[in-house]
Tab-separated table of C-alpha atoms in Angstrom:
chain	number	residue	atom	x	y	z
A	235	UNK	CA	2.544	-4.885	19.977
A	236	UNK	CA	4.547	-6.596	22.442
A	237	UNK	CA	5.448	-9.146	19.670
A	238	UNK	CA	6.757	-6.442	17.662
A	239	UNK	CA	8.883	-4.959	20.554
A	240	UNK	CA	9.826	-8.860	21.366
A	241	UNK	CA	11.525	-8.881	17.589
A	242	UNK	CA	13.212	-4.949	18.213
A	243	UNK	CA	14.966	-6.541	20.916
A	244	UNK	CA	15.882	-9.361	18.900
A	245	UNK	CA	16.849	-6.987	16.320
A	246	UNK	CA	19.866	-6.049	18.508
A	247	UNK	CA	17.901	-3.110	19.975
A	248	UNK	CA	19.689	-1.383	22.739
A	249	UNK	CA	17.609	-2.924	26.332
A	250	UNK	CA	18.117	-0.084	28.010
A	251	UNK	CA	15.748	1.848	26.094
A	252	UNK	CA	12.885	-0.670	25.783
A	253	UNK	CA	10.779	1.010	28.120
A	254	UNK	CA	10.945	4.096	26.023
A	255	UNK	CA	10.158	1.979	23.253
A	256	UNK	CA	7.391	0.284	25.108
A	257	UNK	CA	6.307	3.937	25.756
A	258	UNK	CA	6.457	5.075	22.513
A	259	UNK	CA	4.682	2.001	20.539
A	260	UNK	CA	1.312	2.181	23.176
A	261	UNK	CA	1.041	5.973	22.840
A	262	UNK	CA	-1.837	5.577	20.584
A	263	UNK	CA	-4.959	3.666	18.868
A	264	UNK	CA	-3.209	2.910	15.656
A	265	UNK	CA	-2.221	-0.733	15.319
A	266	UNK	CA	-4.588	-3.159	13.419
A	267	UNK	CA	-4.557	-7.067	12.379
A	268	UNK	CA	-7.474	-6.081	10.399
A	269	UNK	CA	-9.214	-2.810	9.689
A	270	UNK	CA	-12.310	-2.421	11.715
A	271	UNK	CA	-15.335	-0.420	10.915
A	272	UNK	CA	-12.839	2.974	11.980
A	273	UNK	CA	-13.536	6.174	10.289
A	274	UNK	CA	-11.728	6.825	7.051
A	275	UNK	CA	-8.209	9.405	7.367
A	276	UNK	CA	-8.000	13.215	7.638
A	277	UNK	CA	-7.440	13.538	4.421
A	278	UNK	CA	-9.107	15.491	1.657
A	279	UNK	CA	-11.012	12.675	-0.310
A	280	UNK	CA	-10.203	11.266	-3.892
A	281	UNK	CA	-11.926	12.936	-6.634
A	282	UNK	CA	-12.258	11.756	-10.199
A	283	UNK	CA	-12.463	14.783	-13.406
A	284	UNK	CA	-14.385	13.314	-16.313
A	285	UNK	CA	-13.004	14.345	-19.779
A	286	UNK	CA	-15.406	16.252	-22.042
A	287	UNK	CA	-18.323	13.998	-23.642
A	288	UNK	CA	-17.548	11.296	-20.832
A	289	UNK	CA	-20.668	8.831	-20.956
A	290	UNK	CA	-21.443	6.530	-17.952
A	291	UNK	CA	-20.505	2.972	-18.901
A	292	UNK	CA	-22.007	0.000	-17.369
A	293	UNK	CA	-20.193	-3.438	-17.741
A	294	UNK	CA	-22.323	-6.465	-18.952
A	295	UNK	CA	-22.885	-9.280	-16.293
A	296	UNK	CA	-19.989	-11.883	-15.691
A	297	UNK	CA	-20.365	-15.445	-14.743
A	298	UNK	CA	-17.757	-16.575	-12.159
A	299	UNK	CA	-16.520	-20.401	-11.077
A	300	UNK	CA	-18.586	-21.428	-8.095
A	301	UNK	CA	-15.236	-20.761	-5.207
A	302	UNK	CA	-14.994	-17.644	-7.062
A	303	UNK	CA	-18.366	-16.718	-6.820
A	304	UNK	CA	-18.711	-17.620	-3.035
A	305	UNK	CA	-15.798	-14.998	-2.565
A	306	UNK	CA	-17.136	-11.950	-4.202
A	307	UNK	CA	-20.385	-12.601	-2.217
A	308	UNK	CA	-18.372	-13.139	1.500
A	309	UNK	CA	-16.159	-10.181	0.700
A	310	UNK	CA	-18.636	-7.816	-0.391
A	311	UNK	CA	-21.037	-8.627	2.365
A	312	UNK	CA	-17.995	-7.753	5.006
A	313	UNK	CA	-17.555	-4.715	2.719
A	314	UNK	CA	-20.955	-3.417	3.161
A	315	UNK	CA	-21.029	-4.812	7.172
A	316	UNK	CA	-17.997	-2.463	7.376
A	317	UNK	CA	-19.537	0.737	5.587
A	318	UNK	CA	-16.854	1.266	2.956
A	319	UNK	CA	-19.590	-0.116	0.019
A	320	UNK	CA	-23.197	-0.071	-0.004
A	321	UNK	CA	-25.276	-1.725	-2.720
A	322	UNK	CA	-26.479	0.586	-5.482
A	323	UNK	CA	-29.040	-1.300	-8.069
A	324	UNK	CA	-29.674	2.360	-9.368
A	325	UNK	CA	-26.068	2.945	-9.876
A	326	UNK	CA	-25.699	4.014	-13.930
A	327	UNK	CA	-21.876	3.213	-13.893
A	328	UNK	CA	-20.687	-0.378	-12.914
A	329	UNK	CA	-17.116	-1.674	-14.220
A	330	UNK	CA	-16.796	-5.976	-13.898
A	331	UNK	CA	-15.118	-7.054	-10.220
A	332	UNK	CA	-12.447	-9.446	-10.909
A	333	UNK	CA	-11.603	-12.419	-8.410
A	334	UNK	CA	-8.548	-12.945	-8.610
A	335	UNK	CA	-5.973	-15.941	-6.912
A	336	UNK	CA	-3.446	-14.627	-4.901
A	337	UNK	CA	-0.024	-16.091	-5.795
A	338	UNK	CA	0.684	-19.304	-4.397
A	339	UNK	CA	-2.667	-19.102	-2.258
A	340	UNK	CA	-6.288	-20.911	-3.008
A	341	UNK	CA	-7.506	-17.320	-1.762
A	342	UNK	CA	-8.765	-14.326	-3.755
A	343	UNK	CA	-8.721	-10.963	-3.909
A	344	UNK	CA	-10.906	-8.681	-5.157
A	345	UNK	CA	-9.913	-6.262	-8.093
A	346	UNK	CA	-12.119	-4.187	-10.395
A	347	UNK	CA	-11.360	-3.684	-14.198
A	348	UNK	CA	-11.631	-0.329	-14.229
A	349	UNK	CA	-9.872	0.415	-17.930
A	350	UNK	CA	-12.954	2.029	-19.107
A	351	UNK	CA	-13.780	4.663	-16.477
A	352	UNK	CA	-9.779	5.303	-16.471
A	353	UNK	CA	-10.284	6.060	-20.337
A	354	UNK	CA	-12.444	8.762	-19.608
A	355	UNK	CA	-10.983	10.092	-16.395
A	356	UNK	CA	-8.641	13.361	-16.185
A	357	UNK	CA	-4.958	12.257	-14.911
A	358	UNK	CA	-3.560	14.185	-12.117
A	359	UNK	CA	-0.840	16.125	-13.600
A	360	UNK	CA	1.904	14.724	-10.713
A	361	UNK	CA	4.537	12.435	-10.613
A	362	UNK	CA	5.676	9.724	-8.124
A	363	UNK	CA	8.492	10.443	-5.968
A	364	UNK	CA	11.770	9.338	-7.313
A	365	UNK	CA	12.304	6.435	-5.790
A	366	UNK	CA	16.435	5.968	-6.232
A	367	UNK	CA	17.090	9.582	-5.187
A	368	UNK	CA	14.995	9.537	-2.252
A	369	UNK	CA	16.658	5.758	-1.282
A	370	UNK	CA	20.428	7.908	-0.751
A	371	UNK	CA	19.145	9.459	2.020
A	372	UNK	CA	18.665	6.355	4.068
A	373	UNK	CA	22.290	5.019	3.336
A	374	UNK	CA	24.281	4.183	5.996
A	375	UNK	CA	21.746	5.226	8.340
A	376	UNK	CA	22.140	2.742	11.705
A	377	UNK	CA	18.546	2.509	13.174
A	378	UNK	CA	15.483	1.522	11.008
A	379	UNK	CA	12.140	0.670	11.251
A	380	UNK	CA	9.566	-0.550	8.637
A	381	UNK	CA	5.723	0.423	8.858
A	382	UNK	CA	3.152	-0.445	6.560
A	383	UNK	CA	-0.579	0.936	6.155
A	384	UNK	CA	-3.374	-1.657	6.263
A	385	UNK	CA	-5.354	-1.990	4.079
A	386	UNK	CA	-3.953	1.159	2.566
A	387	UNK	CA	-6.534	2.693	0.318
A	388	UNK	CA	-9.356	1.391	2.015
A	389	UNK	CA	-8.440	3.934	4.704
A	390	UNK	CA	-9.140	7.190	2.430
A	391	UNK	CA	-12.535	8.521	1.333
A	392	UNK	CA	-14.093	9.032	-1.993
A	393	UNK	CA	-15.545	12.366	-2.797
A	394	UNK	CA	-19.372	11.643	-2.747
A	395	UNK	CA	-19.632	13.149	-6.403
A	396	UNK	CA	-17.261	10.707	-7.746
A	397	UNK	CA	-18.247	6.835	-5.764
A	398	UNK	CA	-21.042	6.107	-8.359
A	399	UNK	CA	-18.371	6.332	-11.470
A	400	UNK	CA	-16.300	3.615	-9.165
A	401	UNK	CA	-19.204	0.845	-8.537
A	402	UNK	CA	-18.568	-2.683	-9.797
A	403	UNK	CA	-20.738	-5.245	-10.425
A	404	UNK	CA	-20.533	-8.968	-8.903
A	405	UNK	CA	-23.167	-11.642	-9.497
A	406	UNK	CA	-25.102	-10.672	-7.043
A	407	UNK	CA	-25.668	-7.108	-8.299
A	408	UNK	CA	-23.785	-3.325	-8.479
A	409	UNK	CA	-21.502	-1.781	-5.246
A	410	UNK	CA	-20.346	1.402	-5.100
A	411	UNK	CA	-17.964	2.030	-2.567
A	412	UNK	CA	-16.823	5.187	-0.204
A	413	UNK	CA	-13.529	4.626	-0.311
A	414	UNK	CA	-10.965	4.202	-2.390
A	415	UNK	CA	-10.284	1.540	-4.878
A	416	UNK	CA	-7.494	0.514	-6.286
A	417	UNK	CA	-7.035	0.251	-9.779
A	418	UNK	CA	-8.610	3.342	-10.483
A	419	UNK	CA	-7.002	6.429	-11.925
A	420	UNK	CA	-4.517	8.044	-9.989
A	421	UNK	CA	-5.178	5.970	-6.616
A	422	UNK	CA	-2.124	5.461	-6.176
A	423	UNK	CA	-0.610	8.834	-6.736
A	424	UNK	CA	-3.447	10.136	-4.476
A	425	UNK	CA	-2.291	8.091	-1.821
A	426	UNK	CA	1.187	8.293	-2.336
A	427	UNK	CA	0.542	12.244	-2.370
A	428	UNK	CA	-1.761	12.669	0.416
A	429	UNK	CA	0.549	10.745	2.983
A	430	UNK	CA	3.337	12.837	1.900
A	431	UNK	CA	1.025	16.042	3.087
A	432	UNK	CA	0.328	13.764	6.213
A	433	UNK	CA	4.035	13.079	7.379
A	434	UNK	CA	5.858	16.174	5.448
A	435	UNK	CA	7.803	17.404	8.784
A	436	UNK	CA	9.853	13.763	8.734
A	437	UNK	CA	9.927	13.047	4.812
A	438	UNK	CA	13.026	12.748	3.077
A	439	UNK	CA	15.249	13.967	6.319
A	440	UNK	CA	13.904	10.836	8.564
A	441	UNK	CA	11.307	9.159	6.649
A	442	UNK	CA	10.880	7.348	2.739
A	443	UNK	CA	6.908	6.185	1.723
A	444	UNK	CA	6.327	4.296	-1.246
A	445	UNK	CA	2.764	4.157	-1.479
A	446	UNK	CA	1.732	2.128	1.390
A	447	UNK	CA	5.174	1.077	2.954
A	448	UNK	CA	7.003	3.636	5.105
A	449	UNK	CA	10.646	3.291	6.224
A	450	UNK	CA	11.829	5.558	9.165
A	451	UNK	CA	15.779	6.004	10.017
A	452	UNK	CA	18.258	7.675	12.341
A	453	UNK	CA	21.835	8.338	12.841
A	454	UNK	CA	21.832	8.008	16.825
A	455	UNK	CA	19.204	5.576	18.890
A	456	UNK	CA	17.870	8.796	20.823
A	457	UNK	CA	17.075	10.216	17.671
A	458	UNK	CA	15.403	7.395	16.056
A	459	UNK	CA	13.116	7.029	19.243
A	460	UNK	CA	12.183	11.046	18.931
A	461	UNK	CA	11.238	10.373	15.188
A	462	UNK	CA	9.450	7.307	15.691
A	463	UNK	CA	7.212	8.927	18.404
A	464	UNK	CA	6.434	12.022	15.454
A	465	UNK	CA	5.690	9.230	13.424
A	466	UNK	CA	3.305	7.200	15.622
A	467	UNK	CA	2.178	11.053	16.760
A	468	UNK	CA	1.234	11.974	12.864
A	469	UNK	CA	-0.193	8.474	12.506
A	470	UNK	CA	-2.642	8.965	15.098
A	471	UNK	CA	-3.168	12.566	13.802
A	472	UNK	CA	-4.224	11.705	10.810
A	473	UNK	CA	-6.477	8.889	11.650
A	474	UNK	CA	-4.230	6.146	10.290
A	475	UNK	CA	-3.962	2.539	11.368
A	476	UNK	CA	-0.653	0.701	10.632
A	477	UNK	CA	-0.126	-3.398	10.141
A	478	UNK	CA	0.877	-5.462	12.855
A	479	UNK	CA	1.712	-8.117	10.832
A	480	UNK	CA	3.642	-6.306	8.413
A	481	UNK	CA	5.432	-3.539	10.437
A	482	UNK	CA	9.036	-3.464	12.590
A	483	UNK	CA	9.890	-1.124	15.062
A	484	UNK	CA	13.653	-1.862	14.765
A	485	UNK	CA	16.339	-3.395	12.694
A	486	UNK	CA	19.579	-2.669	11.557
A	487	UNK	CA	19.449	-3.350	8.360
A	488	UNK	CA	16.110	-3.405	5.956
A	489	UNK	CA	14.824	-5.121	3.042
A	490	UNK	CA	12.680	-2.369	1.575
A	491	UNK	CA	11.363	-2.015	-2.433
A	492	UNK	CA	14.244	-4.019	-3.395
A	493	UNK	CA	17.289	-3.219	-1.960
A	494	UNK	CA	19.006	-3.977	1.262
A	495	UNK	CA	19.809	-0.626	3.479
A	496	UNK	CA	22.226	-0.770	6.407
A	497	UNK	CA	25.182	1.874	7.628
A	498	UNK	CA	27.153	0.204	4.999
A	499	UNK	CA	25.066	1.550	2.183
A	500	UNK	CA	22.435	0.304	-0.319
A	501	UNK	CA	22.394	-3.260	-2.319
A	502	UNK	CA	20.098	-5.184	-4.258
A	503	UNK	CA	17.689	-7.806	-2.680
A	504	UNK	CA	19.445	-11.087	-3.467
A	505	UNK	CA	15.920	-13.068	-3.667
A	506	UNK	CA	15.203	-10.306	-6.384
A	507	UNK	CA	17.910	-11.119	-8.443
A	508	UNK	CA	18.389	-15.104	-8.005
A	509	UNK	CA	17.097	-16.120	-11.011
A	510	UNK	CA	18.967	-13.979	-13.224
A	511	UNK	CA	21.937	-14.770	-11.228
A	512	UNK	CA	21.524	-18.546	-11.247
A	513	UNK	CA	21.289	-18.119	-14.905
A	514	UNK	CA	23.831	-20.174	-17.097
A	515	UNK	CA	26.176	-18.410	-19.549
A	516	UNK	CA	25.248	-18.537	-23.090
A	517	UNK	CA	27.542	-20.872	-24.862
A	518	UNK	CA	26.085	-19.959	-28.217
A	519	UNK	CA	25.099	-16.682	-30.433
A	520	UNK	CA	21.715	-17.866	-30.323
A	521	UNK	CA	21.325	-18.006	-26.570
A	522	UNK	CA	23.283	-14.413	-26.340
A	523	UNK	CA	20.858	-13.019	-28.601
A	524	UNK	CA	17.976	-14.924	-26.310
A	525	UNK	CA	19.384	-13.271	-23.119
A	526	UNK	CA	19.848	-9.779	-25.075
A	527	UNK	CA	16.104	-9.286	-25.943
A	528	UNK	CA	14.802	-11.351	-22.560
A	529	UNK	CA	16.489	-8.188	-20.566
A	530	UNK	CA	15.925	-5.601	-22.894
């Protein structure tokens, strides 16, 4: 934490309020480099509706590469150490994990084809915020700050009536986990939904959450200190833990889903945009018609 209020002040934030800041950013128990073994959030657990006639499917066994194999077995047996999967050989619905490379990593992550439950599964009938309406209310805003859940779904429960339609099936047999997964019908949206519920007094007026990343902003510094202590306040509520690693408490301008946000407005990323602006100029009707249909 004192990294993070190291970079604030770096950030150009004001000194005489670091002690405040200090303060604020200690209050509570919700910073993590990884998520520990902590309880899952206050709020009401994801539920999956099956459709009429659903049948419980089953995947057939998969064969994985040897470093992919030795993954899946590591990060399932911290899964289960952790209580957020247990093994189920009983379990009559298993859809196929999937290790797969993170980009330019040798590591893996974990993901679970889950196109065949989500065939048979009810959609919520709700929508994701609009994202480029919600974005005008943070223009030329002068304090920021940039939070980020952890391991984001992990941190919500599944319903105990639906966790046996989410297990997956490694080599080494069929987990079903109590929390929830993403990939899965509506995760997302549930999350996106229930944090929304969690930090409704700030959203919109102070606060923007896409999914798992949060930005908070102000107008004046002693008002961005008074939201940012409702924030951590709500955080701790709620049972939430937040990122170390991938949270600021302070900047002046942000780089969030995109764009660039400062007080003097809202622009797109550059690094987003590079390669279409480092693009050469068709010289010829049949590279004009290329670049036509390559952006739609």
């Amino acid at each position: 934490v004192e990294r993070l209020i190291e970079a604030a002040l770096e950030n150009d934030f004001p000194v005489e309020f670091v002690d405040e800041l200090r303060r604020i950013a200690l209050k509570h128990d919700i910073w993590r480099l990884v998520l520990r073994d902590d309880p899952p959030a206050k709020v009401p657990p994801y539920k999956l509706r099956l459709k009429e006639n659903a049948k419980p499917f089953r995947c057939k066994a998969r064969q994985y590469a040897p470093l992919q194999s030795a993954f899946l077995r590591d990060f399932n047996k911290t899964l289960v150490e952790l209580g957020w999967v247990y093994k189920n050989p009983s379990s009559r619905w298993a859809c196929a994990a999937l290790p797969l490379r993170k980009p330019k990593s040798d590591e893996f992550r974990q993901a679970v084809d889950y196109k065949p439950l989500n065939a048979m599964t009810e959609a919520i009938a709700g929508l994701m915020s609009n994202l480029k309406t919600n974005l005008e209310r943070a223009r030329g805003k002068k304090h920021y700050g940039l939070f980020d859940f952890i391991r984001s779904f992990w941190q919500l429960a599944v319903a105990e009536e639906s966790r046996e339609m989410l297990s997956y099936m490694t080599d080494e047999g069929v987990f079903t986990p109590n929390r929830v997964m993403q990939g899965s019908c509506d995760s997302a949206l549930h999350f996106q939904v229930s944090m929304e519920d969690c930090f409704a007094e700030l959203l919109h007026e102070y606060l923007l959450i896409w999914i798992d990343d949060l930005l908070l902003f102000a107008d004046t510094i002693a008002q961005y200190l008074l939201v940012l202590e409702k924030l951590f306040d709500l955080v701790h509520e709620f049972g939430l833990k937040l990122s170390l690693k991938k949270s600021s408490l302070y900047q002046q301008s942000v780089t969030w889903c995109g764009k660039v946000i400062d007080q003097n407005g809202i622009r797109h990323d550059p690094k987003r945009i590079e390669g279409l602006t480092a693009m050469p100029l068709p010289r010829t009707a049949g590279q004009l018609q290329q670049f036509i249909c390559a952006t739609n």
